[in-house]
PDB file of C-alpha atoms in Angstrom:
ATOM      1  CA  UNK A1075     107.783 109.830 102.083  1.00 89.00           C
ATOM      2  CA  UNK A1076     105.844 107.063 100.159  1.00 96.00           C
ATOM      3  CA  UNK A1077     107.889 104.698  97.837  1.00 97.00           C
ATOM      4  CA  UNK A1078     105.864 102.073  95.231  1.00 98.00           C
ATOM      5  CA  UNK A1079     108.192  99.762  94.049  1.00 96.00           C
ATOM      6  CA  UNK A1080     108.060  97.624  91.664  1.00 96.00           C
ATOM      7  CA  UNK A1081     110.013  94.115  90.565  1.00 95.00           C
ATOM      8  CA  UNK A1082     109.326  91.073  88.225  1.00 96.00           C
ATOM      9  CA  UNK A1083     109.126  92.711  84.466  1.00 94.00           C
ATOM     10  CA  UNK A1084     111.497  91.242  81.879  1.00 97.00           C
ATOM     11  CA  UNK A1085     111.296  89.433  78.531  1.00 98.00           C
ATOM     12  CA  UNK A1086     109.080  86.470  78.032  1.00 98.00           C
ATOM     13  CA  UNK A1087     108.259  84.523  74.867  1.00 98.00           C
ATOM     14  CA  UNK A1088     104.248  84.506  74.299  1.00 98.00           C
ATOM     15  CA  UNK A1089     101.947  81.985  76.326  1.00 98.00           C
ATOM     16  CA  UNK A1090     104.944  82.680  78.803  1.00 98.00           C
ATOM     17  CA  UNK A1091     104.368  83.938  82.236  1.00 98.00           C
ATOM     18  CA  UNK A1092     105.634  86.644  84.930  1.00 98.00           C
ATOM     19  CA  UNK A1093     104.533  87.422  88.174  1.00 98.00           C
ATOM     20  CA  UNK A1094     104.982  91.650  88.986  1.00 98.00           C
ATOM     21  CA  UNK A1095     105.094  93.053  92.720  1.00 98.00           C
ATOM     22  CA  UNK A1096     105.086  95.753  93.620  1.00 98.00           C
ATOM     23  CA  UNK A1097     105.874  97.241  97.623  1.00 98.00           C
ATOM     24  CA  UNK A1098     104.374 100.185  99.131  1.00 98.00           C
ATOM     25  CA  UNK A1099     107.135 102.070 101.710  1.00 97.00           C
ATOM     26  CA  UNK A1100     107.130 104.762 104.388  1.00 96.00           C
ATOM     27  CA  UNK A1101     104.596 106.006 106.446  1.00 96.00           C
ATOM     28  CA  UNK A1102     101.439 104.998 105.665  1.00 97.00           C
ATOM     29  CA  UNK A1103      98.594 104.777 107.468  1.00 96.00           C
ATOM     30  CA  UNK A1104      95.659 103.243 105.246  1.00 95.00           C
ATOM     31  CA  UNK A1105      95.895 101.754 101.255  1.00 97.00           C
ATOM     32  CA  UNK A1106      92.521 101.457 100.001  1.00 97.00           C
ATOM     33  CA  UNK A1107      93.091 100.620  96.314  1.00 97.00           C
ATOM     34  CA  UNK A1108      95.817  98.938  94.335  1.00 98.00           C
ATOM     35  CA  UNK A1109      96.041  98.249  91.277  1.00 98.00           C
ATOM     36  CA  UNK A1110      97.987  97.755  88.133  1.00 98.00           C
ATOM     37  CA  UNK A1111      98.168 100.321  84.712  1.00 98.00           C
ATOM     38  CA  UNK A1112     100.496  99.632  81.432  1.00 98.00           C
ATOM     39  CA  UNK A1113     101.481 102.015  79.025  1.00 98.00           C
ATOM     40  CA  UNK A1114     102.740 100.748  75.274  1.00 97.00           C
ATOM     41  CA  UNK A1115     104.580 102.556  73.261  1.00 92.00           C
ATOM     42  CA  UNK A1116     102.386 104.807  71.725  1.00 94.00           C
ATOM     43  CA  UNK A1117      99.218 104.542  73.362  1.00 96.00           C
ATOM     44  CA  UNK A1118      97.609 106.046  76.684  1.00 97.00           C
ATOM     45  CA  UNK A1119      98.326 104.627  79.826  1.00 97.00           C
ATOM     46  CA  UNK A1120      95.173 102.082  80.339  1.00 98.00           C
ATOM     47  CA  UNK A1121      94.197 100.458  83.451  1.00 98.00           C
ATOM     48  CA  UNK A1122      94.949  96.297  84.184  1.00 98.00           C
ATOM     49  CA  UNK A1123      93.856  95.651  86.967  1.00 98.00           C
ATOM     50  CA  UNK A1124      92.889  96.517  90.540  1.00 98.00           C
ATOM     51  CA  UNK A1125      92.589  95.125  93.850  1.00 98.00           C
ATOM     52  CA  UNK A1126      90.202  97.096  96.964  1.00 95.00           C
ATOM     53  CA  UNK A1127      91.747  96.153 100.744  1.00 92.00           C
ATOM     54  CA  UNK A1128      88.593  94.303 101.080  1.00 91.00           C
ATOM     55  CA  UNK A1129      89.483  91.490  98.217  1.00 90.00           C
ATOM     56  CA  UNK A1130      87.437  93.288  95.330  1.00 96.00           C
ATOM     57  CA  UNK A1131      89.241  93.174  91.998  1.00 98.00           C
ATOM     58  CA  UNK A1132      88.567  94.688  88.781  1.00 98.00           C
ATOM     59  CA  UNK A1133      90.624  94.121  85.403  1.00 98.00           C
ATOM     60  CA  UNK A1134      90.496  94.816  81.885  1.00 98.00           C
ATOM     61  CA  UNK A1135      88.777  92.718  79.190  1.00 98.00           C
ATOM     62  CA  UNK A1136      91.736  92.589  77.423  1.00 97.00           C
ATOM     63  CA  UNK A1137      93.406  90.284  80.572  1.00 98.00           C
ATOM     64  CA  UNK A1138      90.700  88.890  82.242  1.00 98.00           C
ATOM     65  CA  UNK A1139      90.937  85.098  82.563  1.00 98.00           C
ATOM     66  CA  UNK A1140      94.884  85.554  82.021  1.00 98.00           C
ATOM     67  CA  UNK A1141      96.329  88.095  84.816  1.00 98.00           C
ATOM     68  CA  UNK A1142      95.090  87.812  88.147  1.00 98.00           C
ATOM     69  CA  UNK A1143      95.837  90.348  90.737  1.00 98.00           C
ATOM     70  CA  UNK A1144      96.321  89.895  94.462  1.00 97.00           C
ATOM     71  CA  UNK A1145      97.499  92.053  97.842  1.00 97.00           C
ATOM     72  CA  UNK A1146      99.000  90.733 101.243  1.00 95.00           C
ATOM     73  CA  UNK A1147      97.019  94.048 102.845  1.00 94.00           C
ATOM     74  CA  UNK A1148     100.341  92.882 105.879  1.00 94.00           C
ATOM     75  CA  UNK A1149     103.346  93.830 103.847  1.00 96.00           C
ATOM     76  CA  UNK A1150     101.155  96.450 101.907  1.00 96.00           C
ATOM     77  CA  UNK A1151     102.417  94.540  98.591  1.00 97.00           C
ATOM     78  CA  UNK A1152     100.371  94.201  95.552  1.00 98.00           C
ATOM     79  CA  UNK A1153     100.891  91.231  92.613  1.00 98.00           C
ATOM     80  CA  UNK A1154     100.511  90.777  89.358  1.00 98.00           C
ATOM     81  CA  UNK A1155     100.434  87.269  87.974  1.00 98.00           C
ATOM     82  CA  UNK A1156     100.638  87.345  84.402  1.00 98.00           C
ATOM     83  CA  UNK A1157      99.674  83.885  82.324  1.00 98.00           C
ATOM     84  CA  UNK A1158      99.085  83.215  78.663  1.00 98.00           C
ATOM     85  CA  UNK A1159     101.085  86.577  77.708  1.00 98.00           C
ATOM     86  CA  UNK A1160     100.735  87.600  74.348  1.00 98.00           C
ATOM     87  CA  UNK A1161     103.317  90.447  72.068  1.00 97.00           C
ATOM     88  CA  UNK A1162     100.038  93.085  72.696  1.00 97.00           C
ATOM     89  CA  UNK A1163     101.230  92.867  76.643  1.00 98.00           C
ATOM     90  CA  UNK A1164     104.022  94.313  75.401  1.00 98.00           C
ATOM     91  CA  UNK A1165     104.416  97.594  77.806  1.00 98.00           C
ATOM     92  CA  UNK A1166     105.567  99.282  80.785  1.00 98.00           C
ATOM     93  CA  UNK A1167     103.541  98.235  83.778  1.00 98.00           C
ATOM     94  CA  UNK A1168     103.094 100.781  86.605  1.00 98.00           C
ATOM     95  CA  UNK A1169     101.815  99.999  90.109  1.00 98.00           C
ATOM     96  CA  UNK A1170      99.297 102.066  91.224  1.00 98.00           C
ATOM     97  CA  UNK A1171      98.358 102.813  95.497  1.00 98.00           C
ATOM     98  CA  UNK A1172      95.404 105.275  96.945  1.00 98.00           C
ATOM     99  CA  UNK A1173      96.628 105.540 100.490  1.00 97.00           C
ATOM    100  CA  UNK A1174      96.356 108.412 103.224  1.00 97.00           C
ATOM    101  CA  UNK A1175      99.833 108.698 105.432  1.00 96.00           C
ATOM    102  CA  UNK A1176      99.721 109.143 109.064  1.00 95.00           C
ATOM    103  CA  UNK A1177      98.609 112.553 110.188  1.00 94.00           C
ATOM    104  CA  UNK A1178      97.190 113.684 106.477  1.00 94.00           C
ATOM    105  CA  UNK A1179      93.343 114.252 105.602  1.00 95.00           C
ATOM    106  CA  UNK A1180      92.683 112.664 102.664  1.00 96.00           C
ATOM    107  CA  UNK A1181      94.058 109.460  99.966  1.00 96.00           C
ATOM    108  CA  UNK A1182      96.296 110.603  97.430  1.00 97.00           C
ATOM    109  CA  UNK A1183      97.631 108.066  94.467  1.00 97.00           C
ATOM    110  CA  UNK A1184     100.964 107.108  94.285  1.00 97.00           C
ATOM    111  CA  UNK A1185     102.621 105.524  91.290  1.00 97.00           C
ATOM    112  CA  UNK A1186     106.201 103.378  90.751  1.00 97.00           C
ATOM    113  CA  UNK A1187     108.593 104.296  88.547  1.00 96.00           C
ATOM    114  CA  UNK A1188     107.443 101.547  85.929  1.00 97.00           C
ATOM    115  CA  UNK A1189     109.203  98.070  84.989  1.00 97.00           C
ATOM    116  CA  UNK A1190     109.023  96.622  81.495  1.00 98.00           C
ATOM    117  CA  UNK A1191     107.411  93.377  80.049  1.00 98.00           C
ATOM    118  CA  UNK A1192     108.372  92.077  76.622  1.00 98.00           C
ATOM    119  CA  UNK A1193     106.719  89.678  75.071  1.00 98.00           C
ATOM    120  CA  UNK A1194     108.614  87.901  72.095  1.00 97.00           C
ATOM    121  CA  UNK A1195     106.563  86.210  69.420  1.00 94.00           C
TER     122      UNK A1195
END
């Protein structure tokens, strides 16, 4: 059984940082993508960020130059290093994995159960 979990959320005041990481468990053969989503209260869950096995990222306007997202492909771990926060990155982030286990056919996403970031003004 595959397990995403994730650590590092908490309060912050803005232009604060927080660095999120999140660990992919069990028995895995292959992650291609993974990434980073948020969900405020309120509003659709929207993409951050995203990280391919081969070093290609991807993130949202609304972060670039602040977040930056990285993977140690070794301890199938993916982070999130969050600078210059502001109250609008106010949200729930949720780590995101597209892996195929040992013995299956095809990738499948995975999600975490979520960990909250707060920024204060």
């Amino acid at each position: 059984q595959v397990q995403l979990v994730e650590s590092g959320g908490g309060l912050v005041q803005a232009g604060g940082s927080l660095r999120l990481s999140c660990a992919a468990s069990g028995s895995i053969f292959s992650i291609n993508t993974m990434g980073w989503h948020r969900q405020a209260p309120g509003k659709q869950r929207e993409l951050v960020a995203t990280a391919t096995s081969g070093g290609s990222t991807n993130y949202a306007d609304s972060v670039k130059g602040r977040f930056t997202i990285s993977r140690d492909n070794a301890r199938n771990t993916v982070y999130l290093q969050m600078d210059s926060l502001k109250p609008e990155d106010t949200a729930v982030y949720y780590c995101n994995a597209r892996l195929i286990e040992f013995g299956a056919t095809r990738f499948l996403d995975y999600w975490g159960q979520g960990t909250q970031v707060t920024v204060s003004s």
